[in-house]
PDB file of C-alpha atoms in Angstrom:
ATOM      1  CA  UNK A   1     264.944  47.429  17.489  1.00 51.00           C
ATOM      2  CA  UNK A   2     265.072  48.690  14.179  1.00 50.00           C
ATOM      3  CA  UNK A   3     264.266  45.085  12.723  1.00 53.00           C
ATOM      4  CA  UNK A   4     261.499  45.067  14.517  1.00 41.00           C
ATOM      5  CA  UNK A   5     259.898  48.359  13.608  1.00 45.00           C
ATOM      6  CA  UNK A   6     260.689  47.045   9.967  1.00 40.00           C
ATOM      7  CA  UNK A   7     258.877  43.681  10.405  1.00 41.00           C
ATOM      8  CA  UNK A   8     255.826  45.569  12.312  1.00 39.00           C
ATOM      9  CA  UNK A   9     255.546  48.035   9.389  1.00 40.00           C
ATOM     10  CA  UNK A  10     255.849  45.080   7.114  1.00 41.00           C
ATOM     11  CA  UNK A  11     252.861  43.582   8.883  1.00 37.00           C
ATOM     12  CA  UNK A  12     250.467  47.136   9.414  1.00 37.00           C
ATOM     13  CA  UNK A  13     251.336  47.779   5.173  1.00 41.00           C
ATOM     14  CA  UNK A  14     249.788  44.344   4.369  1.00 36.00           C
ATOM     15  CA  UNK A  15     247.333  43.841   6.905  1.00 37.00           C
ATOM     16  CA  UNK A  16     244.606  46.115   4.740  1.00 37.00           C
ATOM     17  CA  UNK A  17     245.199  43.461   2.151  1.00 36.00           C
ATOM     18  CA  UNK A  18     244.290  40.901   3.807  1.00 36.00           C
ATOM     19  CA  UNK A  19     241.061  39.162   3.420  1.00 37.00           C
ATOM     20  CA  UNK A  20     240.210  41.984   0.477  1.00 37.00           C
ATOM     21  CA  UNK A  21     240.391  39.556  -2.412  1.00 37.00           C
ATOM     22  CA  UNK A  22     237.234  37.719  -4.229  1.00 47.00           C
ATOM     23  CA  UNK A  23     235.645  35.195  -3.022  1.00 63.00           C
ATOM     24  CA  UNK A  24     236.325  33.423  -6.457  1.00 87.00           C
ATOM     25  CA  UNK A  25     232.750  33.350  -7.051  1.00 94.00           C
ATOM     26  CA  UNK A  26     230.899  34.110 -10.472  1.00 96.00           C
ATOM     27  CA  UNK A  27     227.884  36.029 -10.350  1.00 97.00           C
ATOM     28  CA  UNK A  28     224.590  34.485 -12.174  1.00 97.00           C
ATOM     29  CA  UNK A  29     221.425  36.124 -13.075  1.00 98.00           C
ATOM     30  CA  UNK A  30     218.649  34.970 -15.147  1.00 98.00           C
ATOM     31  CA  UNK A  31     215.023  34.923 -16.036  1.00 98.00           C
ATOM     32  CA  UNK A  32     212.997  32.141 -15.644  1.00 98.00           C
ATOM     33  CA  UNK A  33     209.491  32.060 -17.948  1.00 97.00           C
ATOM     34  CA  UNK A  34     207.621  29.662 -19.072  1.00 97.00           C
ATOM     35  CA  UNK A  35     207.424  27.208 -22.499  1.00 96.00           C
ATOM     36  CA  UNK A  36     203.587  29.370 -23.277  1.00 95.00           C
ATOM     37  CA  UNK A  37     205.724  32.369 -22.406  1.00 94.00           C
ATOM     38  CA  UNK A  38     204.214  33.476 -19.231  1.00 94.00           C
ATOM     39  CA  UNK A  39     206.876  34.990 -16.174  1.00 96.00           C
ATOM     40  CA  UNK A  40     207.569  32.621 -13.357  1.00 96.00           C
ATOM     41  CA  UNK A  41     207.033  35.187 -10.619  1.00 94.00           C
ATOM     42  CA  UNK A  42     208.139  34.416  -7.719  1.00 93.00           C
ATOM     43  CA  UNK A  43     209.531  31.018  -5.962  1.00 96.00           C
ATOM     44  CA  UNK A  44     213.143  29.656  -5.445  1.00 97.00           C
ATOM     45  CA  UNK A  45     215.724  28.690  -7.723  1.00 98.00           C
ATOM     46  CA  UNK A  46     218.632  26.348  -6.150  1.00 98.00           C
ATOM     47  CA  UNK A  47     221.823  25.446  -8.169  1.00 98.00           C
ATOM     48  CA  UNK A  48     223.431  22.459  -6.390  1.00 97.00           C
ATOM     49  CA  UNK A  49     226.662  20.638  -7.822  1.00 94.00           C
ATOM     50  CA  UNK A  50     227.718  17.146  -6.743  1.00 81.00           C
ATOM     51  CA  UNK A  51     231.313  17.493  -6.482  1.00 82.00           C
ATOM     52  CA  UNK A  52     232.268  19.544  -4.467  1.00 85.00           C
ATOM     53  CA  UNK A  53     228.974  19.803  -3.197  1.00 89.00           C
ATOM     54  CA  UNK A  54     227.918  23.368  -2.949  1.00 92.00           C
ATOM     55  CA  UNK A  55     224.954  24.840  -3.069  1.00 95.00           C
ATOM     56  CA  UNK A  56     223.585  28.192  -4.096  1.00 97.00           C
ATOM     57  CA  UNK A  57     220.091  30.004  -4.226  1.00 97.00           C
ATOM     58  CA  UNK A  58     218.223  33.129  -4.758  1.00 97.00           C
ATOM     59  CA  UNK A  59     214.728  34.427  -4.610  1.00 97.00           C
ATOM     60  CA  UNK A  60     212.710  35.044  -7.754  1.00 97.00           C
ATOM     61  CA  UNK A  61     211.729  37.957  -8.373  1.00 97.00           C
ATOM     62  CA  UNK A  62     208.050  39.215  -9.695  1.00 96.00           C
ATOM     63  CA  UNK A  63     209.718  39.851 -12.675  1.00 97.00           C
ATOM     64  CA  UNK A  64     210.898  36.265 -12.870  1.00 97.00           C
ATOM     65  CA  UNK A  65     214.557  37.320 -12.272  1.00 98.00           C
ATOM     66  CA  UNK A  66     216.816  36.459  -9.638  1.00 98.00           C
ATOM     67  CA  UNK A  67     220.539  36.475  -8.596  1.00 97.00           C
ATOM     68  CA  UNK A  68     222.365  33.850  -7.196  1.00 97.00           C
ATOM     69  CA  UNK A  69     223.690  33.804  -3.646  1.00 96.00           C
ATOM     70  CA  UNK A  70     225.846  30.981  -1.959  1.00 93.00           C
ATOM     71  CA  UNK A  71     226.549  33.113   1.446  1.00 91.00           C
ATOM     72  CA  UNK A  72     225.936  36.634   1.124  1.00 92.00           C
ATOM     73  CA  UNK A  73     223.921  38.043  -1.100  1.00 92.00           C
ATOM     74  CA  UNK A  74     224.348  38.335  -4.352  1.00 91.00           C
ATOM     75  CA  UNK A  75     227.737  36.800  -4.076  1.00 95.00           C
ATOM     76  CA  UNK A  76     226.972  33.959  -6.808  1.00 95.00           C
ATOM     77  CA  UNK A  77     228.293  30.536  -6.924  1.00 96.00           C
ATOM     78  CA  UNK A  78     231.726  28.837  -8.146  1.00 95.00           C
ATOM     79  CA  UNK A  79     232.361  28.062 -11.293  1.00 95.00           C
ATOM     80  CA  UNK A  80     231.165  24.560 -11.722  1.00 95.00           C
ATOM     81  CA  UNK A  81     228.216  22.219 -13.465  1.00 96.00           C
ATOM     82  CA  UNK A  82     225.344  22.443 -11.436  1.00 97.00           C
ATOM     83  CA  UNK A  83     221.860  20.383 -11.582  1.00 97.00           C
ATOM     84  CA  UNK A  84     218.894  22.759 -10.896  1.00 98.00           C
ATOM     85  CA  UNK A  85     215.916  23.243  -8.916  1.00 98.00           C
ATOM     86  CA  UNK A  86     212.749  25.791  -9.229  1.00 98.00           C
ATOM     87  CA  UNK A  87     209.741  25.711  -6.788  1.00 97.00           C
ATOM     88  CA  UNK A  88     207.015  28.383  -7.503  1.00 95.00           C
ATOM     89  CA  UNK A  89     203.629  28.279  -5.739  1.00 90.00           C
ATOM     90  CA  UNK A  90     201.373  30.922  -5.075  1.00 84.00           C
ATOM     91  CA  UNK A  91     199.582  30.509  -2.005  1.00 78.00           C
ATOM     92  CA  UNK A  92     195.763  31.550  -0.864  1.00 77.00           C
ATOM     93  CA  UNK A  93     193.237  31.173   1.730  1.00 79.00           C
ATOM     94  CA  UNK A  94     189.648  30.858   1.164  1.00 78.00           C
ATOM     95  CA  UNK A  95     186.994  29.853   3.398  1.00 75.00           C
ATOM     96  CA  UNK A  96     185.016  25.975   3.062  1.00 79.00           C
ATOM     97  CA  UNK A  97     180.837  26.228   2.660  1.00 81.00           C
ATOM     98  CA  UNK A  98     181.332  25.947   6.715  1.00 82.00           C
ATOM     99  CA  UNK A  99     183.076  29.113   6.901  1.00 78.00           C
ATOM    100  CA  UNK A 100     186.609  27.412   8.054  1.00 83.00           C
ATOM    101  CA  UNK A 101     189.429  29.355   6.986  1.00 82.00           C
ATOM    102  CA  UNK A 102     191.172  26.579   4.207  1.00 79.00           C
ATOM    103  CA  UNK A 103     194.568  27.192   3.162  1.00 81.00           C
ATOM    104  CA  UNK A 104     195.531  25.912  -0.820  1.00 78.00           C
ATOM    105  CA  UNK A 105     198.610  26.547  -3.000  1.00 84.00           C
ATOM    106  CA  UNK A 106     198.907  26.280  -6.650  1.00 87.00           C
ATOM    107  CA  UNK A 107     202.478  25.759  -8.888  1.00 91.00           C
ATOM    108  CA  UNK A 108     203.437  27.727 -10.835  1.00 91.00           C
ATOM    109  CA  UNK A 109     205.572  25.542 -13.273  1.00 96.00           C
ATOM    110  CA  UNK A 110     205.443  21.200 -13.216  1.00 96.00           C
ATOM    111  CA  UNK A 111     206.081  19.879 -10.235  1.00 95.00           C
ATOM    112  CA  UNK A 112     208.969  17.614 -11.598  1.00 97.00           C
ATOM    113  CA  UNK A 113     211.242  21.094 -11.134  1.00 97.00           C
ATOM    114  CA  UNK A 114     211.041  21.131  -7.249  1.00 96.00           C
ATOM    115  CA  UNK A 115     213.776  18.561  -7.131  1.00 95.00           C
ATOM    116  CA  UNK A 116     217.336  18.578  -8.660  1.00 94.00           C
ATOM    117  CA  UNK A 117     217.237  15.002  -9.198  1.00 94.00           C
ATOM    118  CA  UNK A 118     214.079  15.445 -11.419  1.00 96.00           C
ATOM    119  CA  UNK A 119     213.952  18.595 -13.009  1.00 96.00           C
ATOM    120  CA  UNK A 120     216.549  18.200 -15.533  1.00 96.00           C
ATOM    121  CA  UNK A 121     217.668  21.500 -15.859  1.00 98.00           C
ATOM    122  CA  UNK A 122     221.112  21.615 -15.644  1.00 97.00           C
ATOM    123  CA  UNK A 123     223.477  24.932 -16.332  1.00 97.00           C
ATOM    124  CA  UNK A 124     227.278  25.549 -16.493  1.00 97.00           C
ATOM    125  CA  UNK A 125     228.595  28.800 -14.719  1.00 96.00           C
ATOM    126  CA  UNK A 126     231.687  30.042 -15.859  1.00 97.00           C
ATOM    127  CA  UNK A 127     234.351  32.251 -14.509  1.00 97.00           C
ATOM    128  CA  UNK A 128     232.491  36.164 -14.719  1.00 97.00           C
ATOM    129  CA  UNK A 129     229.341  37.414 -15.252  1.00 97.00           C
ATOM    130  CA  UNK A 130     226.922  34.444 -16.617  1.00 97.00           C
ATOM    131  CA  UNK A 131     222.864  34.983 -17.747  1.00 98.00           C
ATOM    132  CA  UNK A 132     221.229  31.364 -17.181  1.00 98.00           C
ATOM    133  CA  UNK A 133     217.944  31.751 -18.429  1.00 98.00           C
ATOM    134  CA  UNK A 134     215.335  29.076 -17.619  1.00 98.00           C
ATOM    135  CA  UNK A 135     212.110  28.333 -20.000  1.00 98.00           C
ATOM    136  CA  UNK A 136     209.949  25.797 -17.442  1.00 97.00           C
ATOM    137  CA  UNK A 137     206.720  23.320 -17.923  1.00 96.00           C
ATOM    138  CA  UNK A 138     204.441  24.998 -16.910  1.00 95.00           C
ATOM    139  CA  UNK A 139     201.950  23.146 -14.351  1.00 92.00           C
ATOM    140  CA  UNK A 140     199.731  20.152 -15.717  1.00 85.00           C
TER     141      UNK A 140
END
């Protein structure tokens, strides 16, 4: 008996351990502006690495920031090489000379950004705290 209230205090001590440690992620913040200097406000930035392939995103903000999340927020990506993606459109509706409602969108930076495999942006997090900022075509 007394083995066994050993081994279940053994098991209630470390059972508050359990599951507490990092996820092993690194978090990644940035800004993402323009080459004529303007703020990309607003959009989606993806990171995406080929092996393993993981993938992580995050909002941008007005302010052209953002912050990484793979699962929950803000919880950043693994350390890794990643190729990169930003889509950034700002959206309107306006009416047509017959008074129809008419839907447009405009980009905010070049289209060739929207996909990894032509935006050639490209950025290395590292184990920590990394700031990956982004300077973007902007539309043509």
């Amino acid at each position: 008996m007394k083995q066994f209230s050993l081994l279940l205090f053994a098991v209630v001590a470390v059972m508050p351990l359990v599951g507490c440690g990092k996820s092993g992620n690194s978090t990644v913040t940035g800004t993402i502006t323009t080459t004529d200097g303007q703020v990309v406000s607003g959009g989606r930035i993806t990171f995406t690495s080929v092996s393993p392939p993981i993938s992580a995103s995050s909002r941008i903000a007005p302010d052209g920031t953002y912050e990484l999340s793979s699962v929950n927020p803000g919880d950043g990506a693994p350390a890794g090489h990643y190729q990169v993606a930003i889509v950034s459109k700002i959206s309107s509706v306006g009416g047509d000379r017959n008074g129809r409602s008419v839907a447009t969108s405009k980009s905010l930076v070049h289209e060739k950004y929207a996909d990894v495999q032509t935006s050639e942006l490209t950025a290395q997090v590292s184990p920590g705290s990394n700031t990956i900022d982004f300077k973007v075509e902007p539309p043509k």
